[in-house]
Amino acid sequence: MQRSAALLVLALCVPMTGCGLQPMYAGGSNSVVAQGLAAVDVPAIPGRDGWLVRNALQNRLHVAGEATPAYRLDVRLDDALEALGVLNDDTISRERRILRSRYQLIDLATGEILLDATAGSDAGIDVVSSEYATIAAEQRALENLAIEVAERMATQIALVLRERERAAEAQ
């Protein structure tokens, strides 16, 4: 029984070698993608949410260190807090915090827009009797959402830079 299970696993692994999957950051911090991400300049984004997203982006993009900017990332944020659960006495029992981002990756040399996309996430917040606890939960949700949105943006940027490198190699 164990021998047939091992053969089955081996048989399933053979087709995966030709699937075309490749590591995004093959080559570590010296890879083209990592160097491209390090060359993305993120200008200041207004507001507390902007400050959080910009810091999260810089932490994610500049893993390979700082480089001479070759790209600029323009980001506009929309942060909303809405009542989700309303009780019979018109008090709110649950809120939903939504953070959406519209962003463009611009090649500084040509002015070409390489990526025009959106990213977003949301979180549910329990409204409790303590106003301090509710405000702290709202702020923590914003911090978590900023990290999530920044990660989604960085992943899309890395994909664009990888495809751009592949296109350059094909020429």
mmCIF file of C-alpha atoms in Angstrom:
data_model
loop_
_atom_site.group_PDB
_atom_site.id
_atom_site.type_symbol
_atom_site.label_atom_id
_atom_site.label_comp_id
_atom_site.label_asym_id
_atom_site.label_seq_id
_atom_site.Cartn_x
_atom_site.Cartn_y
_atom_site.Cartn_z
ATOM 1 C CA MET A 1 0.000 0.000 0.000
ATOM 2 C CA GLN A 2 2.782 2.452 0.907
ATOM 3 C CA ARG A 3 4.658 1.628 -2.283
ATOM 4 C CA SER A 4 1.632 2.417 -4.461
ATOM 5 C CA ALA A 5 1.065 5.687 -2.571
ATOM 6 C CA ALA A 6 4.694 6.687 -3.137
ATOM 7 C CA LEU A 7 4.393 5.884 -6.849
ATOM 8 C CA LEU A 8 1.205 7.935 -7.064
ATOM 9 C CA VAL A 9 2.899 10.956 -5.464
ATOM 10 C CA LEU A 10 5.864 10.570 -7.816
ATOM 11 C CA ALA A 11 3.558 10.321 -10.825
ATOM 12 C CA LEU A 12 1.742 13.492 -9.776
ATOM 13 C CA CYS A 13 5.021 15.416 -9.351
ATOM 14 C CA VAL A 14 6.344 14.668 -12.845
ATOM 15 C CA PRO A 15 3.814 16.894 -14.710
ATOM 16 C CA MET A 16 4.533 19.773 -12.324
ATOM 17 C CA THR A 17 8.095 20.127 -13.630
ATOM 18 C CA GLY A 18 6.806 21.520 -16.923
ATOM 19 C CA CYS A 19 4.077 23.781 -15.562
ATOM 20 C CA GLY A 20 6.128 26.959 -15.952
ATOM 21 C CA LEU A 21 5.950 28.057 -12.324
ATOM 22 C CA GLN A 22 8.991 30.027 -11.284
ATOM 23 C CA PRO A 23 9.864 31.740 -8.030
ATOM 24 C CA MET A 24 9.063 35.457 -8.143
ATOM 25 C CA TYR A 25 12.273 36.466 -6.409
ATOM 26 C CA ALA A 26 14.649 33.871 -7.885
ATOM 27 C CA GLY A 27 18.106 35.263 -7.237
ATOM 28 C CA GLY A 28 17.207 36.880 -3.922
ATOM 29 C CA SER A 29 17.934 40.565 -3.461
ATOM 30 C CA ASN A 30 20.002 40.609 -6.668
ATOM 31 C CA SER A 31 17.097 39.496 -8.848
ATOM 32 C CA VAL A 32 15.667 41.819 -11.461
ATOM 33 C CA VAL A 33 12.308 41.938 -9.652
ATOM 34 C CA ALA A 34 13.865 42.795 -6.274
ATOM 35 C CA GLN A 35 16.034 45.484 -7.868
ATOM 36 C CA GLY A 36 13.014 46.848 -9.742
ATOM 37 C CA LEU A 37 10.982 47.000 -6.535
ATOM 38 C CA ALA A 38 13.842 48.817 -4.804
ATOM 39 C CA ALA A 39 13.730 51.431 -7.586
ATOM 40 C CA VAL A 40 10.071 52.346 -6.909
ATOM 41 C CA ASP A 41 9.656 55.789 -5.351
ATOM 42 C CA VAL A 42 6.542 56.179 -3.206
ATOM 43 C CA PRO A 43 5.720 59.874 -2.657
ATOM 44 C CA ALA A 44 3.918 60.926 0.516
ATOM 45 C CA ILE A 45 0.266 59.881 0.678
ATOM 46 C CA PRO A 46 -2.036 62.264 2.614
ATOM 47 C CA GLY A 47 -3.588 61.272 5.928
ATOM 48 C CA ARG A 48 -2.900 58.720 8.640
ATOM 49 C CA ASP A 49 -4.026 55.918 6.355
ATOM 50 C CA GLY A 50 -1.614 57.203 3.712
ATOM 51 C CA TRP A 51 1.248 57.273 6.180
ATOM 52 C CA LEU A 52 0.523 53.670 7.192
ATOM 53 C CA VAL A 53 0.225 52.431 3.595
ATOM 54 C CA ARG A 54 3.378 54.258 2.494
ATOM 55 C CA ASN A 55 5.409 52.762 5.362
ATOM 56 C CA ALA A 56 4.079 49.283 4.607
ATOM 57 C CA LEU A 57 4.895 49.751 0.908
ATOM 58 C CA GLN A 58 8.426 50.906 1.648
ATOM 59 C CA ASN A 59 8.978 47.928 3.950
ATOM 60 C CA ARG A 60 7.785 45.582 1.217
ATOM 61 C CA LEU A 61 9.360 47.240 -1.819
ATOM 62 C CA HIS A 62 12.779 48.134 -0.437
ATOM 63 C CA VAL A 63 13.796 44.718 0.897
ATOM 64 C CA ALA A 64 16.810 44.743 -1.440
ATOM 65 C CA GLY A 65 17.766 48.235 -0.234
ATOM 66 C CA GLU A 66 17.358 51.669 -1.758
ATOM 67 C CA ALA A 67 18.066 52.230 -5.441
ATOM 68 C CA THR A 68 17.988 55.186 -7.796
ATOM 69 C CA PRO A 69 14.285 55.715 -8.551
ATOM 70 C CA ALA A 70 13.244 54.381 -11.943
ATOM 71 C CA TYR A 71 9.518 54.236 -11.170
ATOM 72 C CA ARG A 72 7.017 56.327 -9.248
ATOM 73 C CA LEU A 73 3.990 54.893 -7.506
ATOM 74 C CA ASP A 74 1.090 57.341 -7.279
ATOM 75 C CA VAL A 75 -1.477 56.238 -4.692
ATOM 76 C CA ARG A 76 -4.926 57.560 -3.787
ATOM 77 C CA LEU A 77 -6.734 56.059 -0.805
ATOM 78 C CA ASP A 78 -10.351 55.841 0.219
ATOM 79 C CA ASP A 79 -10.900 54.945 3.886
ATOM 80 C CA ALA A 80 -14.469 54.402 5.049
ATOM 81 C CA LEU A 81 -16.060 53.341 8.309
ATOM 82 C CA GLU A 82 -19.677 52.255 8.072
ATOM 83 C CA ALA A 83 -22.252 50.895 10.476
ATOM 84 C CA LEU A 84 -22.918 47.253 9.825
ATOM 85 C CA GLY A 85 -25.054 46.064 12.733
ATOM 86 C CA VAL A 86 -27.733 48.350 14.125
ATOM 87 C CA LEU A 87 -29.760 47.293 17.173
ATOM 88 C CA ASN A 88 -33.432 48.073 17.871
ATOM 89 C CA ASP A 89 -32.505 51.161 19.888
ATOM 90 C CA ASP A 90 -30.498 52.548 16.922
ATOM 91 C CA THR A 91 -27.121 51.844 18.501
ATOM 92 C CA ILE A 92 -24.379 50.383 16.365
ATOM 93 C CA SER A 93 -23.085 46.954 17.389
ATOM 94 C CA ARG A 94 -20.722 46.289 14.487
ATOM 95 C CA GLU A 95 -18.733 48.439 12.054
ATOM 96 C CA ARG A 96 -16.941 47.721 8.840
ATOM 97 C CA ARG A 97 -13.732 49.529 7.940
ATOM 98 C CA ILE A 98 -12.925 49.587 4.242
ATOM 99 C CA LEU A 99 -9.606 50.693 2.754
ATOM 100 C CA ARG A 100 -9.363 50.979 -1.029
ATOM 101 C CA SER A 101 -6.411 52.115 -3.081
ATOM 102 C CA ARG A 102 -6.155 53.319 -6.666
ATOM 103 C CA TYR A 103 -2.562 53.325 -7.803
ATOM 104 C CA GLN A 104 -0.419 53.839 -10.880
ATOM 105 C CA LEU A 105 3.133 52.685 -11.500
ATOM 106 C CA ILE A 106 4.875 55.167 -13.785
ATOM 107 C CA ASP A 107 8.190 54.663 -15.593
ATOM 108 C CA LEU A 108 10.157 57.835 -14.853
ATOM 109 C CA ALA A 109 12.273 57.566 -18.013
ATOM 110 C CA THR A 110 9.367 57.433 -20.456
ATOM 111 C CA GLY A 111 6.375 58.667 -18.442
ATOM 112 C CA GLU A 112 4.533 55.477 -19.437
ATOM 113 C CA ILE A 113 1.936 54.121 -17.031
ATOM 114 C CA LEU A 114 2.962 50.502 -16.482
ATOM 115 C CA LEU A 115 0.176 49.618 -14.067
ATOM 116 C CA ASP A 116 -3.158 51.242 -13.277
ATOM 117 C CA ALA A 117 -4.994 49.158 -10.706
ATOM 118 C CA THR A 118 -6.934 49.046 -7.477
ATOM 119 C CA ALA A 119 -6.465 47.109 -4.271
ATOM 120 C CA GLY A 120 -8.593 46.959 -1.198
ATOM 121 C CA SER A 121 -9.572 45.111 1.889
ATOM 122 C CA ASP A 122 -12.070 45.430 4.730
ATOM 123 C CA ALA A 123 -12.407 44.402 8.357
ATOM 124 C CA GLY A 124 -15.259 43.961 10.794
ATOM 125 C CA ILE A 125 -15.121 45.701 14.171
ATOM 126 C CA ASP A 126 -17.236 44.991 17.246
ATOM 127 C CA VAL A 127 -18.546 48.150 18.898
ATOM 128 C CA VAL A 128 -18.400 47.674 22.649
ATOM 129 C CA SER A 129 -19.492 49.799 25.585
ATOM 130 C CA SER A 130 -15.989 51.205 26.042
ATOM 131 C CA GLU A 131 -15.420 54.041 23.583
ATOM 132 C CA TYR A 132 -11.652 53.700 24.051
ATOM 133 C CA ALA A 133 -11.750 49.998 23.110
ATOM 134 C CA THR A 134 -13.811 50.737 20.019
ATOM 135 C CA ILE A 135 -11.439 53.502 18.864
ATOM 136 C CA ALA A 136 -8.446 51.220 19.507
ATOM 137 C CA ALA A 137 -10.106 48.450 17.461
ATOM 138 C CA GLU A 138 -10.791 50.889 14.606
ATOM 139 C CA GLN A 139 -7.153 52.040 14.605
ATOM 140 C CA ARG A 140 -5.835 48.479 14.736
ATOM 141 C CA ALA A 141 -8.104 47.534 11.845
ATOM 142 C CA LEU A 142 -6.703 50.445 9.823
ATOM 143 C CA GLU A 143 -3.132 49.329 10.568
ATOM 144 C CA ASN A 144 -3.901 45.769 9.453
ATOM 145 C CA LEU A 145 -5.736 46.942 6.342
ATOM 146 C CA ALA A 146 -2.823 49.199 5.374
ATOM 147 C CA ILE A 147 -0.454 46.222 5.489
ATOM 148 C CA GLU A 148 -2.865 44.032 3.503
ATOM 149 C CA VAL A 149 -3.434 46.659 0.804
ATOM 150 C CA ALA A 150 0.299 47.388 0.546
ATOM 151 C CA GLU A 151 1.060 43.686 0.128
ATOM 152 C CA ARG A 152 -1.489 43.367 -2.660
ATOM 153 C CA MET A 153 -0.063 46.426 -4.401
ATOM 154 C CA ALA A 154 3.526 45.185 -4.074
ATOM 155 C CA THR A 155 2.575 41.790 -5.502
ATOM 156 C CA GLN A 156 0.953 43.384 -8.554
ATOM 157 C CA ILE A 157 3.955 45.655 -9.064
ATOM 158 C CA ALA A 158 6.320 42.669 -8.838
ATOM 159 C CA LEU A 159 4.261 40.807 -11.446
ATOM 160 C CA VAL A 160 4.400 43.780 -13.816
ATOM 161 C CA LEU A 161 8.150 44.156 -13.370
ATOM 162 C CA ARG A 162 8.692 40.428 -13.931
ATOM 163 C CA GLU A 163 6.631 40.480 -17.134
ATOM 164 C CA ARG A 164 8.517 43.552 -18.293
ATOM 165 C CA GLU A 165 11.823 41.735 -17.742
ATOM 166 C CA ARG A 166 10.573 38.682 -19.626
ATOM 167 C CA ALA A 167 9.525 40.885 -22.541
ATOM 168 C CA ALA A 168 12.957 42.557 -22.556
ATOM 169 C CA GLU A 169 14.689 39.159 -22.578
ATOM 170 C CA ALA A 170 12.507 37.959 -25.474
ATOM 171 C CA GLN A 171 13.636 40.851 -27.695
#
